[in-house]
Short mmCIF file of C-alpha atoms in Angstrom, two decimals:
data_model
loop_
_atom_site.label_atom_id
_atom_site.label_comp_id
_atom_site.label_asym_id
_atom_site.label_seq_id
_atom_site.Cartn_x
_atom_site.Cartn_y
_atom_site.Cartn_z
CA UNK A 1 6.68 -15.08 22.40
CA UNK A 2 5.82 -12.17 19.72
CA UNK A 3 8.19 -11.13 17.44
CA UNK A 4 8.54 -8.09 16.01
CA UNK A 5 9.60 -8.06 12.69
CA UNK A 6 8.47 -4.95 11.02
CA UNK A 7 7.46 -6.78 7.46
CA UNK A 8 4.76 -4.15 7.66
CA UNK A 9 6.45 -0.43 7.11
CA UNK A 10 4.93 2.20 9.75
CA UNK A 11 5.28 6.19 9.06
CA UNK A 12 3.73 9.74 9.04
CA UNK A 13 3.06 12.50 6.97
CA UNK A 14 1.85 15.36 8.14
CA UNK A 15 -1.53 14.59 10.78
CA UNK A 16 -1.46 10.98 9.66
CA UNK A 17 -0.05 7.45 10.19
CA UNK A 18 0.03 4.99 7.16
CA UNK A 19 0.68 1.38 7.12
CA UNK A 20 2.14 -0.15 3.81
CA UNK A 21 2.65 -4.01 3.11
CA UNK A 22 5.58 -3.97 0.89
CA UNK A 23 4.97 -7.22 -0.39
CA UNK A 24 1.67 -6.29 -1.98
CA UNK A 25 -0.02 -8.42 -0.10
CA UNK A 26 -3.10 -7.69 1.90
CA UNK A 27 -2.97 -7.05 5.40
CA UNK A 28 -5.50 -8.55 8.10
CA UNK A 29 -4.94 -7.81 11.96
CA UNK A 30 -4.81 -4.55 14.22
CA UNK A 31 -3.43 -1.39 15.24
CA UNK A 32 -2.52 -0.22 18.09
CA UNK A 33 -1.24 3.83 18.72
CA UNK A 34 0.28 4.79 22.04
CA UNK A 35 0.86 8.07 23.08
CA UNK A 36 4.68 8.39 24.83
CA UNK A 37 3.74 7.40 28.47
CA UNK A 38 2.26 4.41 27.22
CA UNK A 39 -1.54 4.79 26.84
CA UNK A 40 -3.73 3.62 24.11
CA UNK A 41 -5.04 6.30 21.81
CA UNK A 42 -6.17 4.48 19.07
CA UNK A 43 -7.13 0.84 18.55
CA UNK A 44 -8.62 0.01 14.71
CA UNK A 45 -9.13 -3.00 12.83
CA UNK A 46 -7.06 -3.79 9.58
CA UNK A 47 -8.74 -6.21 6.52
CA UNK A 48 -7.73 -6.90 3.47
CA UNK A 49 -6.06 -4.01 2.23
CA UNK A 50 -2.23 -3.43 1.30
CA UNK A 51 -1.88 0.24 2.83
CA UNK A 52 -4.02 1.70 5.58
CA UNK A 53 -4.14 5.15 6.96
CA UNK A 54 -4.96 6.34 10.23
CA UNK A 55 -6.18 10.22 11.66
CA UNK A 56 -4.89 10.86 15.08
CA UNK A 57 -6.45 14.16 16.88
CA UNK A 58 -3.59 14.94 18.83
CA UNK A 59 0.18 15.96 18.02
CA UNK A 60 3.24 14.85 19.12
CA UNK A 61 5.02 11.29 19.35
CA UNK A 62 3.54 7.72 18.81
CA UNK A 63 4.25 4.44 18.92
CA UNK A 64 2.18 2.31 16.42
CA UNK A 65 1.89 -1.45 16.84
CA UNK A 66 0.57 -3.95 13.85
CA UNK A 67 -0.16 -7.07 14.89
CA UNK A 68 -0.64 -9.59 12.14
CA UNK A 69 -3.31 -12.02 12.49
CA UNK A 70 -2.38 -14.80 10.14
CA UNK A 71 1.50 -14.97 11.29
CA UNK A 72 1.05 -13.63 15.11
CA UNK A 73 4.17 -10.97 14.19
CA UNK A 74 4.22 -7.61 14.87
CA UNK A 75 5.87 -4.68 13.40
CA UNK A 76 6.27 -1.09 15.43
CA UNK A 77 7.39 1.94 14.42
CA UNK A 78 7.67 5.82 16.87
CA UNK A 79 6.03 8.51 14.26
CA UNK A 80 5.53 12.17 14.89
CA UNK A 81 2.52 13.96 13.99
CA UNK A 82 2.69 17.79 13.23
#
């Protein structure tokens, strides 16, 4: 089973979606973005970094999914884009 544990915190700011470990330490896995009915938008790879940002063309609501690749745990957040 996955568990979602949200270790890794998930928001926006204006047209974009940042990731942010707050434990400093670096992430490695992958991103998922979902628009509201449930379809991929976005799909990127995350390596060795502490914060990430993504660009999404569209506005509205999102899901984003992080799926860590050393633990298996995922964390999720719904973000609006303007």
């Amino acid at each position: 089973d996955q568990v979602v544990n949200n270790k890794v915190q998930i928001y926006s700011h204006s047209n974009y979606i940042y990731l942010v470990n707050p434990t400093k330490e670096s992430m490695s896995g992958k991103v998922e973005v979902f628009d509201v009915l449930g379809r991929l938008v976005l799909e990127e790879k995350v390596d060795g970094v502490n914060q990430f940002r993504l660009s999404v063309d569209n506005d509205g609501a999102f899901i984003v999914r992080y799926f860590d690749n050393a633990s298996g745990e995922i964390s999720q957040n719904k973000v609006q884009l303007y």
